[in-house]
Structure formats: C-alpha cells, structure tokens
Amino acid sequence: MKTTETPAPLPAESGAPITKTDVRPPPPVKEKKEGTVLNVFSHGVLVIWAFMVVMPLLWAVMTSFKDDRSIFSSPWSLPDSLHFDNWSRAWTQANMSDYFLNTVLVVGGSLIGTLVLGSMAAYVLARFDFPGNRFIYFLFIGGMSFPIMLALVPLFYVVNNMGLLNTIHGLILVYIAYSLPFTVFFLAAFFRTLPTSIAEAAFVDGASHSRTFFQIMLPMAKPGLISVGIFNFLGQWNQYMLPTVLNTDPDKRVLTQGLVQLAVSQGYKGDWSGLFAGLVMAMLPVLAAYIVFQWQVVQGLTAGALK
C-alpha cells in the first residue's frame, strides 16, 4: 500500500484570508516595575511633606482652644473643652482687632496698587518694542535679586524725609515698591502668551490702547493676576522686617508686630492660649485665600506652558 504524506501548509498568498491559527501570539512581555517603584517613592515623599506641613497647623488650632495648664501638661492631647474665651481675649485685650484692621488696610491697599501698576508695566514691556525696553525689564529683574536688608537704612531715611514714617500709606507705598519686581517679571511672561489677534482686532475696531488693556487684555490675564496676587498677599501679610523698621507707632502695628509684642511683653508669664489664638487668627485669612483661589493659582502657573 502506498502511504500518502500530509502536505506541509503553504504560506498564505497575498490576498488570501489569514486564519487565527496562522498567526502566532507574541511572546509575553515582562512588566517594568521601575515606574511603579518611582510612583510609590514620589507619593511617599508627598505624604511625608504633607504630614510635616499639616500637623503644625492642626496642632496650633488645637492648642488655641486649650487653657495654659493643658498646653504644658498635655501638649499633644485634644482639649478637654473648647475655650473660646482665648479667642475673645486675644481679640480684645491683646488688641488683635486693631492689628488685624491695620494689616487689612496695608495689605489691601498695597495689593491693589501692586496689581494695577505691575500689570500696566508688564503689559507695555511684553507687547511693545521701544528703545530701552529690555533695559527697563532687566532693571525689574535686578530688583528681585537685591536684598531688602541692604536697603533698610536708606529706606528709613527716605521715608522719614518724605514725612511717611509711622503711617499706613507710607507702608503701602513701600510694600508696592517691594512687590513690583516679581509682579512685573511674572505678568510680563504671562502677557506674552496671550494671542495678539484679539488686540489687533480691537485696534481695528477703533479701541484705544487703554481700553484694549483694561477691557480685553486684563480680563484675559485673570489667572495670572490671581496667581501673582496670591503670592504677593502671602509675602505682604507675613511681612515683619519692613513694618518693624518703618512703623514704630504702637497704634499702627500690623499683625506680625502684634504677635511678637504679645509673646515678648509678658516674658514667661505670657498668655500662651491667647498667643496661639492670635496666631490662628493671623493664619486663617492666608489659608482661606489659598483654598478659594487654589485652582486659579494652578491655572495661572501652567497657562504659559500649555500655550
């Protein structure tokens, strides 16, 4: 008998259908674990950093509701009862209400002036070419690198000769000058990312430069304004060196001066519960401002990169 051998399968010709049996599955690829290890490490660092930042804040808030005996006997335990009289005593007897009002006036006025003047200067430097443009821009950049400690003595004499020493408006002007370099640097980079076609269309329709700036370009720069406003608010609200040198009138002290006075005036017999209550009072506006505008801050910081 003749045996018939089974012919070998022929390779599929072009145009012929290929079945699943003709295609071999690729060999399994080993999963890379480097990315997983890196993610775990980065998340662990973020968790540790968040713990180091949040825990002191929570401890300060918790301590502000304790009495002086509980602060020293059990500093890490929860308060046995909420002592709201600490807050009222700090607000009235320690004059925190006056310090808070002075700080709101100084920071509010300086923040508005910084944003208005800084945005106008940054817009001109970013969108118009004229002789000396880069020189003026680098002057602002140089102001960021100049240590404020070197200018305290001449600044004191300049403010004194102008008759602005121990005044609210004098401190506002100094805060504006102190914050302008960073504001111009930040907003100039932001204004460069805005489209020029909208401004050109406004000029074609007959809008002036001032109207184009205030009604078109400035609203478009809202994320950048909010971001730089938050940074300036943090720096001006927590400023201690400038008001200490330029504001020696006890009736016009700001919060930072008031907290130091509250801690130092009575020595070791200080009102520790009232001090922590005043500390939380000074801290709450900063936290509230950042919580409310946190998304705008992120949007303003990433707008230039996205465009």
PDB file of N, CA, C and O in Angstrom, residues 24-97:
ATOM      1  N   ARG A  24       0.835  33.535  15.087  1.00  0.00           N
ATOM      2  CA  ARG A  24       1.267  33.118  16.416  1.00  0.00           C
ATOM      3  C   ARG A  24       1.221  34.303  17.380  1.00  0.00           C
ATOM      4  O   ARG A  24       1.605  35.404  17.019  1.00  0.00           O
ATOM      5  N   PRO A  25       0.782  34.088  18.587  1.00  0.00           N
ATOM      6  CA  PRO A  25       0.728  35.196  19.556  1.00  0.00           C
ATOM      7  C   PRO A  25       2.130  35.626  19.937  1.00  0.00           C
ATOM      8  O   PRO A  25       3.058  34.823  19.987  1.00  0.00           O
ATOM      9  N   PRO A  26       2.334  36.926  20.153  1.00  0.00           N
ATOM     10  CA  PRO A  26       3.671  37.411  20.543  1.00  0.00           C
ATOM     11  C   PRO A  26       4.049  36.874  21.916  1.00  0.00           C
ATOM     12  O   PRO A  26       3.187  36.563  22.733  1.00  0.00           O
ATOM     13  N   PRO A  27       5.324  36.744  22.154  1.00  0.00           N
ATOM     14  CA  PRO A  27       5.751  36.265  23.471  1.00  0.00           C
ATOM     15  C   PRO A  27       5.377  37.266  24.547  1.00  0.00           C
ATOM     16  O   PRO A  27       5.315  38.477  24.308  1.00  0.00           O
ATOM     17  N   PRO A  28       5.066  36.819  25.744  1.00  0.00           N
ATOM     18  CA  PRO A  28       4.673  37.739  26.823  1.00  0.00           C
ATOM     19  C   PRO A  28       5.814  38.683  27.185  1.00  0.00           C
ATOM     20  O   PRO A  28       6.975  38.296  27.258  1.00  0.00           O
ATOM     21  N   VAL A  29       5.438  39.957  27.370  1.00  0.00           N
ATOM     22  CA  VAL A  29       6.414  40.983  27.706  1.00  0.00           C
ATOM     23  C   VAL A  29       6.403  41.189  29.215  1.00  0.00           C
ATOM     24  O   VAL A  29       5.357  41.315  29.834  1.00  0.00           O
ATOM     25  N   LYS A  30       7.582  41.225  29.786  1.00  0.00           N
ATOM     26  CA  LYS A  30       7.686  41.430  31.226  1.00  0.00           C
ATOM     27  C   LYS A  30       7.351  42.881  31.572  1.00  0.00           C
ATOM     28  O   LYS A  30       7.810  43.808  30.939  1.00  0.00           O
ATOM     29  N   GLU A  31       6.512  43.004  32.557  1.00  0.00           N
ATOM     30  CA  GLU A  31       6.132  44.334  33.004  1.00  0.00           C
ATOM     31  C   GLU A  31       7.292  45.007  33.738  1.00  0.00           C
ATOM     32  O   GLU A  31       7.968  44.399  34.547  1.00  0.00           O
ATOM     33  N   LYS A  32       7.464  46.275  33.403  1.00  0.00           N
ATOM     34  CA  LYS A  32       8.533  47.031  34.032  1.00  0.00           C
ATOM     35  C   LYS A  32       8.040  47.592  35.373  1.00  0.00           C
ATOM     36  O   LYS A  32       6.963  48.170  35.460  1.00  0.00           O
ATOM     37  N   LYS A  33       8.823  47.371  36.360  1.00  0.00           N
ATOM     38  CA  LYS A  33       8.446  47.802  37.696  1.00  0.00           C
ATOM     39  C   LYS A  33       9.127  49.106  38.116  1.00  0.00           C
ATOM     40  O   LYS A  33       8.907  49.585  39.223  1.00  0.00           O
ATOM     41  N   GLU A  34       9.944  49.664  37.211  1.00  0.00           N
ATOM     42  CA  GLU A  34      10.626  50.886  37.591  1.00  0.00           C
ATOM     43  C   GLU A  34       9.632  52.026  37.816  1.00  0.00           C
ATOM     44  O   GLU A  34       9.753  52.809  38.767  1.00  0.00           O
ATOM     45  N   GLY A  35       8.619  52.134  36.923  1.00  0.00           N
ATOM     46  CA  GLY A  35       7.626  53.192  37.074  1.00  0.00           C
ATOM     47  C   GLY A  35       6.830  53.064  38.351  1.00  0.00           C
ATOM     48  O   GLY A  35       6.528  54.055  39.025  1.00  0.00           O
ATOM     49  N   THR A  36       6.497  51.812  38.715  1.00  0.00           N
ATOM     50  CA  THR A  36       5.739  51.605  39.947  1.00  0.00           C
ATOM     51  C   THR A  36       6.546  52.002  41.176  1.00  0.00           C
ATOM     52  O   THR A  36       6.039  52.652  42.096  1.00  0.00           O
ATOM     53  N   VAL A  37       7.817  51.627  41.181  1.00  0.00           N
ATOM     54  CA  VAL A  37       8.674  51.986  42.313  1.00  0.00           C
ATOM     55  C   VAL A  37       8.831  53.502  42.418  1.00  0.00           C
ATOM     56  O   VAL A  37       8.789  54.083  43.524  1.00  0.00           O
ATOM     57  N   LEU A  38       8.982  54.170  41.260  1.00  0.00           N
ATOM     58  CA  LEU A  38       9.130  55.624  41.276  1.00  0.00           C
ATOM     59  C   LEU A  38       7.862  56.305  41.775  1.00  0.00           C
ATOM     60  O   LEU A  38       7.916  57.268  42.544  1.00  0.00           O
ATOM     61  N   ASN A  39       6.692  55.797  41.345  1.00  0.00           N
ATOM     62  CA  ASN A  39       5.432  56.381  41.808  1.00  0.00           C
ATOM     63  C   ASN A  39       5.249  56.198  43.306  1.00  0.00           C
ATOM     64  O   ASN A  39       4.803  57.114  44.011  1.00  0.00           O
ATOM     65  N   VAL A  40       5.589  55.019  43.807  1.00  0.00           N
ATOM     66  CA  VAL A  40       5.468  54.777  45.243  1.00  0.00           C
ATOM     67  C   VAL A  40       6.395  55.699  46.026  1.00  0.00           C
ATOM     68  O   VAL A  40       6.017  56.274  47.057  1.00  0.00           O
ATOM     69  N   PHE A  41       7.620  55.878  45.528  1.00  0.00           N
ATOM     70  CA  PHE A  41       8.575  56.755  46.212  1.00  0.00           C
ATOM     71  C   PHE A  41       8.101  58.204  46.208  1.00  0.00           C
ATOM     72  O   PHE A  41       8.148  58.888  47.246  1.00  0.00           O
ATOM     73  N   SER A  42       7.636  58.684  45.051  1.00  0.00           N
ATOM     74  CA  SER A  42       7.186  60.079  44.970  1.00  0.00           C
ATOM     75  C   SER A  42       5.959  60.315  45.828  1.00  0.00           C
ATOM     76  O   SER A  42       5.862  61.343  46.520  1.00  0.00           O
ATOM     77  N   HIS A  43       5.013  59.372  45.809  1.00  0.00           N
ATOM     78  CA  HIS A  43       3.835  59.534  46.647  1.00  0.00           C
ATOM     79  C   HIS A  43       4.193  59.473  48.128  1.00  0.00           C
ATOM     80  O   HIS A  43       3.601  60.194  48.946  1.00  0.00           O
ATOM     81  N   GLY A  44       5.161  58.647  48.475  1.00  0.00           N
ATOM     82  CA  GLY A  44       5.595  58.595  49.864  1.00  0.00           C
ATOM     83  C   GLY A  44       6.218  59.901  50.324  1.00  0.00           C
ATOM     84  O   GLY A  44       5.958  60.372  51.438  1.00  0.00           O
ATOM     85  N   VAL A  45       7.036  60.519  49.455  1.00  0.00           N
ATOM     86  CA  VAL A  45       7.639  61.813  49.789  1.00  0.00           C
ATOM     87  C   VAL A  45       6.562  62.882  49.951  1.00  0.00           C
ATOM     88  O   VAL A  45       6.619  63.719  50.870  1.00  0.00           O
ATOM     89  N   LEU A  46       5.553  62.863  49.070  1.00  0.00           N
ATOM     90  CA  LEU A  46       4.468  63.846  49.170  1.00  0.00           C
ATOM     91  C   LEU A  46       3.668  63.659  50.451  1.00  0.00           C
ATOM     92  O   LEU A  46       3.253  64.642  51.087  1.00  0.00           O
ATOM     93  N   VAL A  47       3.437  62.411  50.835  1.00  0.00           N
ATOM     94  CA  VAL A  47       2.707  62.153  52.077  1.00  0.00           C
ATOM     95  C   VAL A  47       3.497  62.659  53.285  1.00  0.00           C
ATOM     96  O   VAL A  47       2.937  63.287  54.200  1.00  0.00           O
ATOM     97  N   ILE A  48       4.798  62.414  53.309  1.00  0.00           N
ATOM     98  CA  ILE A  48       5.630  62.897  54.417  1.00  0.00           C
ATOM     99  C   ILE A  48       5.652  64.420  54.455  1.00  0.00           C
ATOM    100  O   ILE A  48       5.538  65.037  55.534  1.00  0.00           O
ATOM    101  N   TRP A  49       5.788  65.049  53.291  1.00  0.00           N
ATOM    102  CA  TRP A  49       5.793  66.511  53.227  1.00  0.00           C
ATOM    103  C   TRP A  49       4.455  67.086  53.699  1.00  0.00           C
ATOM    104  O   TRP A  49       4.413  68.071  54.448  1.00  0.00           O
ATOM    105  N   ALA A  50       3.339  66.481  53.254  1.00  0.00           N
ATOM    106  CA  ALA A  50       2.021  66.954  53.691  1.00  0.00           C
ATOM    107  C   ALA A  50       1.855  66.798  55.199  1.00  0.00           C
ATOM    108  O   ALA A  50       1.282  67.671  55.872  1.00  0.00           O
ATOM    109  N   PHE A  51       2.357  65.706  55.753  1.00  0.00           N
ATOM    110  CA  PHE A  51       2.273  65.491  57.196  1.00  0.00           C
ATOM    111  C   PHE A  51       3.066  66.557  57.946  1.00  0.00           C
ATOM    112  O   PHE A  51       2.596  67.094  58.960  1.00  0.00           O
ATOM    113  N   MET A  52       4.253  66.891  57.451  1.00  0.00           N
ATOM    114  CA  MET A  52       5.090  67.897  58.108  1.00  0.00           C
ATOM    115  C   MET A  52       4.472  69.292  58.026  1.00  0.00           C
ATOM    116  O   MET A  52       4.733  70.137  58.893  1.00  0.00           O
ATOM    117  N   VAL A  53       3.671  69.562  57.006  1.00  0.00           N
ATOM    118  CA  VAL A  53       3.056  70.883  56.864  1.00  0.00           C
ATOM    119  C   VAL A  53       1.745  70.966  57.630  1.00  0.00           C
ATOM    120  O   VAL A  53       1.465  71.971  58.308  1.00  0.00           O
ATOM    121  N   VAL A  54       0.935  69.933  57.539  1.00  0.00           N
ATOM    122  CA  VAL A  54      -0.414  69.986  58.109  1.00  0.00           C
ATOM    123  C   VAL A  54      -0.392  69.829  59.623  1.00  0.00           C
ATOM    124  O   VAL A  54      -1.159  70.498  60.334  1.00  0.00           O
ATOM    125  N   MET A  55       0.466  68.973  60.147  1.00  0.00           N
ATOM    126  CA  MET A  55       0.453  68.695  61.579  1.00  0.00           C
ATOM    127  C   MET A  55       0.718  69.936  62.429  1.00  0.00           C
ATOM    128  O   MET A  55       0.024  70.155  63.436  1.00  0.00           O
ATOM    129  N   PRO A  56       1.720  70.780  62.127  1.00  0.00           N
ATOM    130  CA  PRO A  56       1.876  72.002  62.940  1.00  0.00           C
ATOM    131  C   PRO A  56       0.659  72.918  62.892  1.00  0.00           C
ATOM    132  O   PRO A  56       0.314  73.547  63.905  1.00  0.00           O
ATOM    133  N   LEU A  57       0.000  72.991  61.725  1.00  0.00           N
ATOM    134  CA  LEU A  57      -1.202  73.823  61.638  1.00  0.00           C
ATOM    135  C   LEU A  57      -2.319  73.275  62.515  1.00  0.00           C
ATOM    136  O   LEU A  57      -2.974  74.022  63.254  1.00  0.00           O
ATOM    137  N   LEU A  58      -2.547  71.970  62.432  1.00  0.00           N
ATOM    138  CA  LEU A  58      -3.585  71.359  63.267  1.00  0.00           C
ATOM    139  C   LEU A  58      -3.247  71.490  64.746  1.00  0.00           C
ATOM    140  O   LEU A  58      -4.130  71.708  65.581  1.00  0.00           O
ATOM    141  N   TRP A  59      -1.974  71.338  65.090  1.00  0.00           N
ATOM    142  CA  TRP A  59      -1.577  71.462  66.492  1.00  0.00           C
ATOM    143  C   TRP A  59      -1.796  72.878  67.001  1.00  0.00           C
ATOM    144  O   TRP A  59      -2.225  73.077  68.146  1.00  0.00           O
ATOM    145  N   ALA A  60      -1.515  73.885  66.171  1.00  0.00           N
ATOM    146  CA  ALA A  60      -1.741  75.272  66.587  1.00  0.00           C
ATOM    147  C   ALA A  60      -3.227  75.547  66.791  1.00  0.00           C
ATOM    148  O   ALA A  60      -3.621  76.215  67.762  1.00  0.00           O
ATOM    149  N   VAL A  61      -4.059  75.044  65.883  1.00  0.00           N
ATOM    150  CA  VAL A  61      -5.503  75.243  66.034  1.00  0.00           C
ATOM    151  C   VAL A  61      -6.012  74.537  67.281  1.00  0.00           C
ATOM    152  O   VAL A  61      -6.824  75.079  68.048  1.00  0.00           O
ATOM    153  N   MET A  62      -5.548  73.319  67.520  1.00  0.00           N
ATOM    154  CA  MET A  62      -5.969  72.569  68.704  1.00  0.00           C
ATOM    155  C   MET A  62      -5.523  73.262  69.985  1.00  0.00           C
ATOM    156  O   MET A  62      -6.277  73.348  70.964  1.00  0.00           O
ATOM    157  N   THR A  63      -4.307  73.804  69.995  1.00  0.00           N
ATOM    158  CA  THR A  63      -3.784  74.451  71.192  1.00  0.00           C
ATOM    159  C   THR A  63      -4.493  75.762  71.478  1.00  0.00           C
ATOM    160  O   THR A  63      -4.579  76.190  72.639  1.00  0.00           O
ATOM    161  N   SER A  64      -5.023  76.419  70.446  1.00  0.00           N
ATOM    162  CA  SER A  64      -5.712  77.690  70.665  1.00  0.00           C
ATOM    163  C   SER A  64      -6.994  77.528  71.471  1.00  0.00           C
ATOM    164  O   SER A  64      -7.526  78.527  71.988  1.00  0.00           O
ATOM    165  N   PHE A  65      -7.512  76.308  71.595  1.00  0.00           N
ATOM    166  CA  PHE A  65      -8.730  76.056  72.369  1.00  0.00           C
ATOM    167  C   PHE A  65      -8.436  75.459  73.741  1.00  0.00           C
ATOM    168  O   PHE A  65      -9.349  75.046  74.442  1.00  0.00           O
ATOM    169  N   LYS A  66      -7.161  75.398  74.151  1.00  0.00           N
ATOM    170  CA  LYS A  66      -6.796  74.878  75.462  1.00  0.00           C
ATOM    171  C   LYS A  66      -6.535  76.024  76.431  1.00  0.00           C
ATOM    172  O   LYS A  66      -6.323  77.175  76.024  1.00  0.00           O
ATOM    173  N   ASP A  67      -6.490  75.683  77.718  1.00  0.00           N
ATOM    174  CA  ASP A  67      -6.039  76.651  78.701  1.00  0.00           C
ATOM    175  C   ASP A  67      -4.533  76.505  78.897  1.00  0.00           C
ATOM    176  O   ASP A  67      -3.909  75.577  78.393  1.00  0.00           O
ATOM    177  N   ASP A  68      -3.925  77.437  79.619  1.00  0.00           N
ATOM    178  CA  ASP A  68      -2.473  77.437  79.780  1.00  0.00           C
ATOM    179  C   ASP A  68      -1.966  76.180  80.486  1.00  0.00           C
ATOM    180  O   ASP A  68      -0.875  75.678  80.162  1.00  0.00           O
ATOM    181  N   ARG A  69      -2.714  75.664  81.445  1.00  0.00           N
ATOM    182  CA  ARG A  69      -2.270  74.477  82.172  1.00  0.00           C
ATOM    183  C   ARG A  69      -2.234  73.264  81.255  1.00  0.00           C
ATOM    184  O   ARG A  69      -1.283  72.477  81.277  1.00  0.00           O
ATOM    185  N   SER A  70      -3.246  73.111  80.400  1.00  0.00           N
ATOM    186  CA  SER A  70      -3.295  71.963  79.487  1.00  0.00           C
ATOM    187  C   SER A  70      -2.228  72.042  78.404  1.00  0.00           C
ATOM    188  O   SER A  70      -1.757  71.021  77.917  1.00  0.00           O
ATOM    189  N   ILE A  71      -1.827  73.252  78.040  1.00  0.00           N
ATOM    190  CA  ILE A  71      -0.811  73.397  76.997  1.00  0.00           C
ATOM    191  C   ILE A  71       0.513  72.794  77.445  1.00  0.00           C
ATOM    192  O   ILE A  71       1.214  72.138  76.661  1.00  0.00           O
ATOM    193  N   PHE A  72       0.870  72.965  78.719  1.00  0.00           N
ATOM    194  CA  PHE A  72       2.145  72.459  79.221  1.00  0.00           C
ATOM    195  C   PHE A  72       2.037  71.042  79.776  1.00  0.00           C
ATOM    196  O   PHE A  72       2.993  70.272  79.687  1.00  0.00           O
ATOM    197  N   SER A  73       0.883  70.675  80.356  1.00  0.00           N
ATOM    198  CA  SER A  73       0.743  69.333  80.947  1.00  0.00           C
ATOM    199  C   SER A  73       0.502  68.264  79.895  1.00  0.00           C
ATOM    200  O   SER A  73       1.043  67.164  79.984  1.00  0.00           O
ATOM    201  N   SER A  74      -0.319  68.550  78.889  1.00  0.00           N
ATOM    202  CA  SER A  74      -0.619  67.569  77.836  1.00  0.00           C
ATOM    203  C   SER A  74      -0.656  68.284  76.490  1.00  0.00           C
ATOM    204  O   SER A  74      -1.726  68.588  75.964  1.00  0.00           O
ATOM    205  N   PRO A  75       0.505  68.612  75.928  1.00  0.00           N
ATOM    206  CA  PRO A  75       0.530  69.414  74.692  1.00  0.00           C
ATOM    207  C   PRO A  75       0.004  68.685  73.474  1.00  0.00           C
ATOM    208  O   PRO A  75      -0.434  69.332  72.519  1.00  0.00           O
ATOM    209  N   TRP A  76       0.045  67.342  73.450  1.00  0.00           N
ATOM    210  CA  TRP A  76      -0.353  66.594  72.255  1.00  0.00           C
ATOM    211  C   TRP A  76      -1.760  66.016  72.360  1.00  0.00           C
ATOM    212  O   TRP A  76      -2.229  65.397  71.409  1.00  0.00           O
ATOM    213  N   SER A  77      -2.416  66.202  73.468  1.00  0.00           N
ATOM    214  CA  SER A  77      -3.757  65.650  73.628  1.00  0.00           C
ATOM    215  C   SER A  77      -4.809  66.655  73.166  1.00  0.00           C
ATOM    216  O   SER A  77      -4.543  67.859  73.051  1.00  0.00           O
ATOM    217  N   LEU A  78      -6.001  66.154  72.889  1.00  0.00           N
ATOM    218  CA  LEU A  78      -7.097  67.019  72.492  1.00  0.00           C
ATOM    219  C   LEU A  78      -7.561  67.844  73.689  1.00  0.00           C
ATOM    220  O   LEU A  78      -7.433  67.411  74.839  1.00  0.00           O
ATOM    221  N   PRO A  79      -8.092  69.027  73.454  1.00  0.00           N
ATOM    222  CA  PRO A  79      -8.574  69.837  74.586  1.00  0.00           C
ATOM    223  C   PRO A  79      -9.768  69.180  75.264  1.00  0.00           C
ATOM    224  O   PRO A  79     -10.643  68.607  74.601  1.00  0.00           O
ATOM    225  N   ASP A  80      -9.790  69.252  76.603  1.00  0.00           N
ATOM    226  CA  ASP A  80     -10.905  68.670  77.338  1.00  0.00           C
ATOM    227  C   ASP A  80     -12.203  69.414  77.083  1.00  0.00           C
ATOM    228  O   ASP A  80     -13.291  68.834  77.098  1.00  0.00           O
ATOM    229  N   SER A  81     -12.101  70.711  76.836  1.00  0.00           N
ATOM    230  CA  SER A  81     -13.251  71.536  76.468  1.00  0.00           C
ATOM    231  C   SER A  81     -12.753  72.695  75.615  1.00  0.00           C
ATOM    232  O   SER A  81     -11.585  73.092  75.704  1.00  0.00           O
ATOM    233  N   LEU A  82     -13.626  73.225  74.787  1.00  0.00           N
ATOM    234  CA  LEU A  82     -13.248  74.310  73.884  1.00  0.00           C
ATOM    235  C   LEU A  82     -13.320  75.646  74.622  1.00  0.00           C
ATOM    236  O   LEU A  82     -14.400  76.089  75.024  1.00  0.00           O
ATOM    237  N   HIS A  83     -12.170  76.265  74.794  1.00  0.00           N
ATOM    238  CA  HIS A  83     -12.088  77.552  75.494  1.00  0.00           C
ATOM    239  C   HIS A  83     -12.133  78.675  74.458  1.00  0.00           C
ATOM    240  O   HIS A  83     -11.099  79.159  73.986  1.00  0.00           O
ATOM    241  N   PHE A  84     -13.338  79.086  74.117  1.00  0.00           N
ATOM    242  CA  PHE A  84     -13.495  80.166  73.151  1.00  0.00           C
ATOM    243  C   PHE A  84     -13.112  81.523  73.736  1.00  0.00           C
ATOM    244  O   PHE A  84     -12.960  82.493  72.978  1.00  0.00           O
ATOM    245  N   ASP A  85     -12.973  81.585  75.061  1.00  0.00           N
ATOM    246  CA  ASP A  85     -12.574  82.849  75.658  1.00  0.00           C
ATOM    247  C   ASP A  85     -11.142  83.229  75.271  1.00  0.00           C
ATOM    248  O   ASP A  85     -10.758  84.400  75.355  1.00  0.00           O
ATOM    249  N   ASN A  86     -10.328  82.228  74.843  1.00  0.00           N
ATOM    250  CA  ASN A  86      -8.980  82.552  74.365  1.00  0.00           C
ATOM    251  C   ASN A  86      -9.048  83.483  73.160  1.00  0.00           C
ATOM    252  O   ASN A  86      -8.272  84.438  73.045  1.00  0.00           O
ATOM    253  N   TRP A  87      -9.957  83.193  72.255  1.00  0.00           N
ATOM    254  CA  TRP A  87     -10.094  83.997  71.050  1.00  0.00           C
ATOM    255  C   TRP A  87     -10.623  85.397  71.375  1.00  0.00           C
ATOM    256  O   TRP A  87     -10.118  86.386  70.839  1.00  0.00           O
ATOM    257  N   SER A  88     -11.624  85.458  72.234  1.00  0.00           N
ATOM    258  CA  SER A  88     -12.171  86.771  72.590  1.00  0.00           C
ATOM    259  C   SER A  88     -11.148  87.605  73.361  1.00  0.00           C
ATOM    260  O   SER A  88     -11.045  88.826  73.170  1.00  0.00           O
ATOM    261  N   ARG A  89     -10.356  86.967  74.223  1.00  0.00           N
ATOM    262  CA  ARG A  89      -9.336  87.692  74.987  1.00  0.00           C
ATOM    263  C   ARG A  89      -8.231  88.208  74.068  1.00  0.00           C
ATOM    264  O   ARG A  89      -7.744  89.339  74.222  1.00  0.00           O
ATOM    265  N   ALA A  90      -7.826  87.382  73.089  1.00  0.00           N
ATOM    266  CA  ALA A  90      -6.805  87.838  72.138  1.00  0.00           C
ATOM    267  C   ALA A  90      -7.337  88.949  71.242  1.00  0.00           C
ATOM    268  O   ALA A  90      -6.596  89.866  70.868  1.00  0.00           O
ATOM    269  N   TRP A  91      -8.604  88.887  70.908  1.00  0.00           N
ATOM    270  CA  TRP A  91      -9.190  89.878  70.002  1.00  0.00           C
ATOM    271  C   TRP A  91      -9.364  91.239  70.669  1.00  0.00           C
ATOM    272  O   TRP A  91      -9.198  92.284  70.025  1.00  0.00           O
ATOM    273  N   THR A  92      -9.690  91.238  71.953  1.00  0.00           N
ATOM    274  CA  THR A  92      -9.986  92.493  72.644  1.00  0.00           C
ATOM    275  C   THR A  92      -8.817  92.964  73.511  1.00  0.00           C
ATOM    276  O   THR A  92      -8.284  94.063  73.312  1.00  0.00           O
ATOM    277  N   GLN A  93      -8.398  92.149  74.474  1.00  0.00           N
ATOM    278  CA  GLN A  93      -7.378  92.580  75.433  1.00  0.00           C
ATOM    279  C   GLN A  93      -5.995  92.704  74.808  1.00  0.00           C
ATOM    280  O   GLN A  93      -5.219  93.592  75.176  1.00  0.00           O
ATOM    281  N   ALA A  94      -5.665  91.812  73.863  1.00  0.00           N
ATOM    282  CA  ALA A  94      -4.353  91.865  73.212  1.00  0.00           C
ATOM    283  C   ALA A  94      -4.346  92.767  71.985  1.00  0.00           C
ATOM    284  O   ALA A  94      -3.339  92.807  71.257  1.00  0.00           O
ATOM    285  N   ASN A  95      -5.462  93.468  71.731  1.00  0.00           N
ATOM    286  CA  ASN A  95      -5.561  94.435  70.626  1.00  0.00           C
ATOM    287  C   ASN A  95      -5.357  93.790  69.257  1.00  0.00           C
ATOM    288  O   ASN A  95      -4.898  94.451  68.313  1.00  0.00           O
ATOM    289  N   MET A  96      -5.677  92.509  69.136  1.00  0.00           N
ATOM    290  CA  MET A  96      -5.545  91.862  67.839  1.00  0.00           C
ATOM    291  C   MET A  96      -6.528  92.433  66.822  1.00  0.00           C
ATOM    292  O   MET A  96      -6.275  92.385  65.613  1.00  0.00           O
ATOM    293  N   SER A  97      -7.640  92.979  67.286  1.00  0.00           N
ATOM    294  CA  SER A  97      -8.597  93.583  66.362  1.00  0.00           C
ATOM    295  C   SER A  97      -7.994  94.803  65.663  1.00  0.00           C
ATOM    296  O   SER A  97      -8.166  94.994  64.449  1.00  0.00           O
TER     297      SER A  97
END
